[in-house]
């Protein structure tokens, strides 16, 4: 297919029953459901879709994005309506914009914001599981808040990348990182007190946010010293047994913001 028309589609989804964004054999993914829906809407018209990022299994998105390529023009308002009539109930289209051939959903400069919801102490209501991670131990939350701010700036984050590829650049800038009280997401079955890690930057490595949250959990449990944590921001390995990925279900792609789009 030779694409002639290009569209930027913003979506949100609950990732709890999906194996991430990217299509995979014999499992249900967000990309699969999006393409199935577009195939129904567009009929015989050929199309192609490309996601802004590959979210992990069970990770949700409050505002994610994909690019749609077609050979025939589509009315953005009509497409938005049709998407929401036909997508599963746990996926919603937010906006459809026509863009030009110069736009590239991967390469065009963008800012991503992730949040990670968590609580500790009294066990959560089971209905919280799709949205929020839980730690049974009492966390030193003020120490975690202090450490989270240390991620801000440019650091060698090789310890926060899962199975890095050869030649990967580990010096990454995090524009904002903080742990704050969760006042953004509420539900009658949520715990009375919960928190969220908020991270903003231009790009993230594989499983980076979950590895960051894992280190913060170890620090909050008193299993990782602040000194060793600080060394990890210069590329030094964390002590053995002090690295782990936080559960996927607490992670949400909060926003993708494209320059001039």
CSV table of C-alpha atoms in Angstrom, one decimal:
chain,number,residue,atom,x,y,z
A,1,UNK,CA,0.0,0.0,0.0
A,2,UNK,CA,1.2,3.5,-0.9
A,3,UNK,CA,-0.1,5.8,1.8
A,4,UNK,CA,-1.4,9.2,0.7
A,5,UNK,CA,-3.3,10.2,3.8
A,6,UNK,CA,-2.0,10.3,7.4
A,7,UNK,CA,-3.9,10.5,10.7
A,8,UNK,CA,-2.9,10.8,14.3
A,9,UNK,CA,-5.3,9.0,16.6
A,10,UNK,CA,-5.2,9.4,20.4
A,11,UNK,CA,-6.7,6.6,22.5
A,12,UNK,CA,-7.0,5.4,26.0
A,13,UNK,CA,-7.3,1.8,27.3
A,14,UNK,CA,-7.4,-0.4,30.3
A,15,UNK,CA,-4.6,-2.9,29.7
A,16,UNK,CA,-5.4,-5.5,32.4
A,17,UNK,CA,-6.7,-8.1,29.9
A,18,UNK,CA,-4.3,-7.3,27.1
A,19,UNK,CA,-0.8,-8.6,26.4
A,20,UNK,CA,0.5,-5.1,25.7
A,21,UNK,CA,0.2,-3.0,22.5
A,22,UNK,CA,2.2,-5.0,20.0
A,23,UNK,CA,0.5,-7.8,18.0
A,24,UNK,CA,1.7,-11.2,19.1
A,25,UNK,CA,0.7,-14.7,17.9
A,26,UNK,CA,-2.3,-16.3,19.7
A,27,UNK,CA,-2.8,-13.5,22.4
A,28,UNK,CA,-5.0,-10.5,22.6
A,29,UNK,CA,-3.3,-7.2,22.3
A,30,UNK,CA,-4.5,-3.6,22.0
A,31,UNK,CA,-3.0,-3.2,18.5
A,32,UNK,CA,-4.9,-6.4,17.4
A,33,UNK,CA,-8.2,-5.0,18.6
A,34,UNK,CA,-7.6,-1.6,17.0
A,35,UNK,CA,-6.7,-3.2,13.6
A,36,UNK,CA,-9.7,-5.5,13.8
A,37,UNK,CA,-12.0,-2.6,14.4
A,38,UNK,CA,-10.5,-0.5,11.6
A,39,UNK,CA,-10.8,-3.5,9.3
A,40,UNK,CA,-14.5,-3.6,10.0
A,41,UNK,CA,-14.9,0.2,9.7
A,42,UNK,CA,-12.9,0.7,6.5
A,43,UNK,CA,-14.0,-2.5,4.7
A,44,UNK,CA,-11.9,-3.2,1.6
A,45,UNK,CA,-9.8,0.0,2.0
A,46,UNK,CA,-6.2,-0.9,2.7
A,47,UNK,CA,-4.6,0.7,5.8
A,48,UNK,CA,-1.7,0.4,8.2
A,49,UNK,CA,-1.3,1.4,11.8
A,50,UNK,CA,1.8,2.2,13.9
A,51,UNK,CA,1.8,2.8,17.6
A,52,UNK,CA,3.7,5.5,19.5
A,53,UNK,CA,5.2,3.0,21.9
A,54,UNK,CA,5.0,-0.6,23.0
A,55,UNK,CA,3.3,-0.8,26.3
A,56,UNK,CA,3.8,-4.0,28.4
A,57,UNK,CA,1.1,-6.6,29.2
A,58,UNK,CA,-1.4,-5.2,31.7
A,59,UNK,CA,-0.2,-1.6,31.3
A,60,UNK,CA,-2.9,1.0,30.7
A,61,UNK,CA,-3.0,4.3,28.8
A,62,UNK,CA,-4.9,7.4,29.7
A,63,UNK,CA,-3.7,9.0,26.5
A,64,UNK,CA,-1.7,6.9,24.0
A,65,UNK,CA,-1.5,7.3,20.3
A,66,UNK,CA,-1.1,5.5,17.0
A,67,UNK,CA,-0.7,6.7,13.4
A,68,UNK,CA,-3.1,5.5,10.7
A,69,UNK,CA,-2.0,5.4,7.0
A,70,UNK,CA,-4.6,5.1,4.2
A,71,UNK,CA,-4.8,5.4,0.5
A,72,UNK,CA,-8.2,7.2,0.6
A,73,UNK,CA,-9.2,10.3,2.7
A,74,UNK,CA,-11.2,9.8,5.8
A,75,UNK,CA,-13.3,12.3,7.7
A,76,UNK,CA,-11.7,12.5,11.2
A,77,UNK,CA,-15.0,13.2,13.0
A,78,UNK,CA,-16.7,10.3,11.4
A,79,UNK,CA,-13.8,8.0,12.1
A,80,UNK,CA,-13.8,9.0,15.8
A,81,UNK,CA,-17.5,8.2,16.0
A,82,UNK,CA,-17.1,4.9,14.3
A,83,UNK,CA,-14.2,3.8,16.4
A,84,UNK,CA,-16.0,4.4,19.6
A,85,UNK,CA,-19.1,2.6,18.3
A,86,UNK,CA,-17.1,-0.5,17.5
A,87,UNK,CA,-14.0,-0.7,19.8
A,88,UNK,CA,-14.3,-2.9,22.9
A,89,UNK,CA,-15.5,-1.1,26.0
A,90,UNK,CA,-12.0,-1.0,27.5
A,91,UNK,CA,-10.6,1.0,24.6
A,92,UNK,CA,-11.7,4.5,23.7
A,93,UNK,CA,-10.7,6.8,20.9
A,94,UNK,CA,-10.1,10.4,22.1
A,95,UNK,CA,-9.3,12.4,19.0
A,96,UNK,CA,-8.4,11.9,15.3
A,97,UNK,CA,-6.3,14.5,13.6
A,98,UNK,CA,-5.1,14.6,9.9
A,99,UNK,CA,-1.4,15.1,9.7
A,100,UNK,CA,1.0,15.2,6.8
A,101,UNK,CA,3.7,12.9,5.4
A,102,UNK,CA,6.4,14.7,7.4
A,103,UNK,CA,4.8,13.5,10.7
A,104,UNK,CA,6.4,10.3,12.1
A,105,UNK,CA,4.8,8.9,15.3
A,106,UNK,CA,8.1,7.4,16.4
A,107,UNK,CA,10.6,10.2,15.3
A,108,UNK,CA,8.6,13.4,15.7
A,109,UNK,CA,9.6,15.1,19.0
A,110,UNK,CA,7.3,14.3,21.8
A,111,UNK,CA,7.0,14.3,25.6
A,112,UNK,CA,5.7,11.2,27.4
A,113,UNK,CA,4.3,11.1,30.9
A,114,UNK,CA,3.9,7.9,32.9
A,115,UNK,CA,2.4,7.4,36.3
A,116,UNK,CA,2.6,4.4,38.6
A,117,UNK,CA,-0.1,4.0,41.2
A,118,UNK,CA,0.7,2.1,44.5
A,119,UNK,CA,-0.4,1.7,48.1
A,120,UNK,CA,1.0,-0.1,51.1
A,121,UNK,CA,-0.2,-1.4,54.5
A,122,UNK,CA,-3.7,-2.8,54.6
A,123,UNK,CA,-4.4,-5.0,51.6
A,124,UNK,CA,-6.5,-3.4,48.8
A,125,UNK,CA,-9.9,-4.4,47.6
A,126,UNK,CA,-9.4,-6.9,44.8
A,127,UNK,CA,-11.1,-4.5,42.4
A,128,UNK,CA,-8.1,-2.2,42.7
A,129,UNK,CA,-5.8,-4.8,41.1
A,130,UNK,CA,-6.1,-3.6,37.5
A,131,UNK,CA,-5.0,-0.1,38.4
A,132,UNK,CA,-2.7,-0.1,41.5
A,133,UNK,CA,0.2,-2.1,42.9
A,134,UNK,CA,0.2,-3.1,46.5
A,135,UNK,CA,3.0,-3.6,49.1
A,136,UNK,CA,2.2,-5.3,52.3
A,137,UNK,CA,5.2,-3.8,54.2
A,138,UNK,CA,5.2,-0.3,55.7
A,139,UNK,CA,7.2,1.8,53.2
A,140,UNK,CA,9.4,4.8,54.1
A,141,UNK,CA,7.5,7.0,51.8
A,142,UNK,CA,9.4,10.2,52.5
A,143,UNK,CA,12.7,8.5,51.6
A,144,UNK,CA,11.1,7.3,48.4
A,145,UNK,CA,9.9,10.8,47.6
A,146,UNK,CA,13.4,12.2,48.1
A,147,UNK,CA,15.0,9.5,46.0
A,148,UNK,CA,12.4,9.9,43.2
A,149,UNK,CA,13.5,13.6,42.7
A,150,UNK,CA,17.1,12.4,42.2
A,151,UNK,CA,16.1,10.8,38.9
A,152,UNK,CA,15.5,14.3,37.5
A,153,UNK,CA,18.2,15.5,35.0
A,154,UNK,CA,20.6,13.6,32.8
A,155,UNK,CA,21.9,10.3,34.3
A,156,UNK,CA,23.5,7.1,33.1
A,157,UNK,CA,20.4,4.8,33.5
A,158,UNK,CA,21.8,1.5,32.3
A,159,UNK,CA,20.7,-0.1,35.5
A,160,UNK,CA,17.1,0.8,34.6
A,161,UNK,CA,16.9,-0.9,31.2
A,162,UNK,CA,15.9,-4.5,30.7
A,163,UNK,CA,18.2,-6.5,28.3
A,164,UNK,CA,19.7,-3.4,26.6
A,165,UNK,CA,20.7,-3.7,23.0
A,166,UNK,CA,24.3,-3.3,21.9
A,167,UNK,CA,25.2,0.4,21.2
A,168,UNK,CA,22.3,1.7,23.3
A,169,UNK,CA,22.7,5.2,24.7
A,170,UNK,CA,22.1,5.1,28.5
A,171,UNK,CA,22.5,8.8,29.2
A,172,UNK,CA,18.9,9.9,29.4
A,173,UNK,CA,17.2,13.0,30.6
A,174,UNK,CA,14.2,12.8,32.9
A,175,UNK,CA,12.4,16.2,33.0
A,176,UNK,CA,10.3,15.5,36.0
A,177,UNK,CA,10.1,12.7,38.6
A,178,UNK,CA,8.2,12.8,41.8
A,179,UNK,CA,6.1,10.7,44.2
A,180,UNK,CA,2.9,12.5,45.3
A,181,UNK,CA,-0.4,11.6,47.0
A,182,UNK,CA,-2.8,10.1,44.5
A,183,UNK,CA,-5.6,12.6,44.1
A,184,UNK,CA,-6.0,12.0,40.4
A,185,UNK,CA,-7.6,8.6,40.3
A,186,UNK,CA,-10.4,7.7,42.7
A,187,UNK,CA,-12.9,4.9,43.2
A,188,UNK,CA,-15.1,3.7,46.0
A,189,UNK,CA,-12.9,0.5,46.3
A,190,UNK,CA,-9.5,2.3,46.3
A,191,UNK,CA,-7.6,2.4,49.6
A,192,UNK,CA,-8.1,5.6,51.6
A,193,UNK,CA,-4.4,6.5,51.0
A,194,UNK,CA,-2.5,5.8,47.8
A,195,UNK,CA,0.4,7.4,45.9
A,196,UNK,CA,1.7,7.8,42.4
A,197,UNK,CA,5.1,8.1,40.8
A,198,UNK,CA,5.0,10.7,38.0
A,199,UNK,CA,7.7,10.6,35.4
A,200,UNK,CA,8.1,12.8,32.3
A,201,UNK,CA,10.6,12.7,29.6
A,202,UNK,CA,11.3,12.5,25.8
A,203,UNK,CA,11.9,8.8,25.7
A,204,UNK,CA,12.2,5.7,27.9
A,205,UNK,CA,14.0,2.4,27.6
A,206,UNK,CA,12.5,-1.0,27.9
A,207,UNK,CA,10.8,-1.5,31.3
A,208,UNK,CA,12.5,1.6,32.6
A,209,UNK,CA,9.7,3.0,34.7
A,210,UNK,CA,9.0,-0.4,36.3
A,211,UNK,CA,12.7,-0.8,37.1
A,212,UNK,CA,12.8,2.7,38.6
A,213,UNK,CA,9.7,1.9,40.7
A,214,UNK,CA,11.3,-1.4,41.8
A,215,UNK,CA,14.4,0.3,43.1
A,216,UNK,CA,12.2,2.9,44.9
A,217,UNK,CA,10.2,0.0,46.5
A,218,UNK,CA,13.5,-1.6,47.7
A,219,UNK,CA,14.6,1.7,49.2
A,220,UNK,CA,11.2,2.3,50.8
A,221,UNK,CA,11.4,-1.2,52.4
A,222,UNK,CA,14.9,-0.4,53.8
A,223,UNK,CA,16.5,-3.0,51.6
A,224,UNK,CA,18.5,-0.5,49.5
A,225,UNK,CA,20.6,2.4,50.9
A,226,UNK,CA,20.3,5.9,49.5
A,227,UNK,CA,24.1,5.7,48.8
A,228,UNK,CA,23.7,2.6,46.6
A,229,UNK,CA,20.7,4.1,44.9
A,230,UNK,CA,22.6,7.3,44.1
A,231,UNK,CA,25.5,5.3,42.6
A,232,UNK,CA,23.0,3.5,40.3
A,233,UNK,CA,22.3,6.9,38.7
A,234,UNK,CA,25.9,6.9,37.5
A,235,UNK,CA,25.6,3.5,35.9
A,236,UNK,CA,26.9,1.4,38.8
A,237,UNK,CA,25.1,-1.9,39.4
A,238,UNK,CA,22.7,-2.1,42.3
A,239,UNK,CA,23.6,-4.7,44.9
A,240,UNK,CA,22.7,-8.3,44.1
A,241,UNK,CA,19.1,-9.0,44.8
A,242,UNK,CA,18.1,-5.4,44.8
A,243,UNK,CA,16.8,-5.1,41.3
A,244,UNK,CA,13.3,-6.0,40.2
A,245,UNK,CA,10.5,-4.8,38.0
A,246,UNK,CA,7.5,-3.5,39.8
A,247,UNK,CA,4.2,-5.1,38.7
A,248,UNK,CA,2.9,-4.0,35.3
A,249,UNK,CA,-0.7,-3.3,36.4
A,250,UNK,CA,0.2,-0.1,38.4
A,251,UNK,CA,1.7,1.6,35.3
A,252,UNK,CA,-0.2,4.0,33.1
A,253,UNK,CA,0.9,5.9,30.0
A,254,UNK,CA,-0.6,9.2,31.2
A,255,UNK,CA,0.1,11.4,28.2
A,256,UNK,CA,1.9,11.6,24.8
A,257,UNK,CA,2.3,15.2,23.7
A,258,UNK,CA,3.6,15.9,20.2
A,259,UNK,CA,5.3,19.2,19.3
A,260,UNK,CA,2.9,21.2,17.0
A,261,UNK,CA,0.4,18.3,16.9
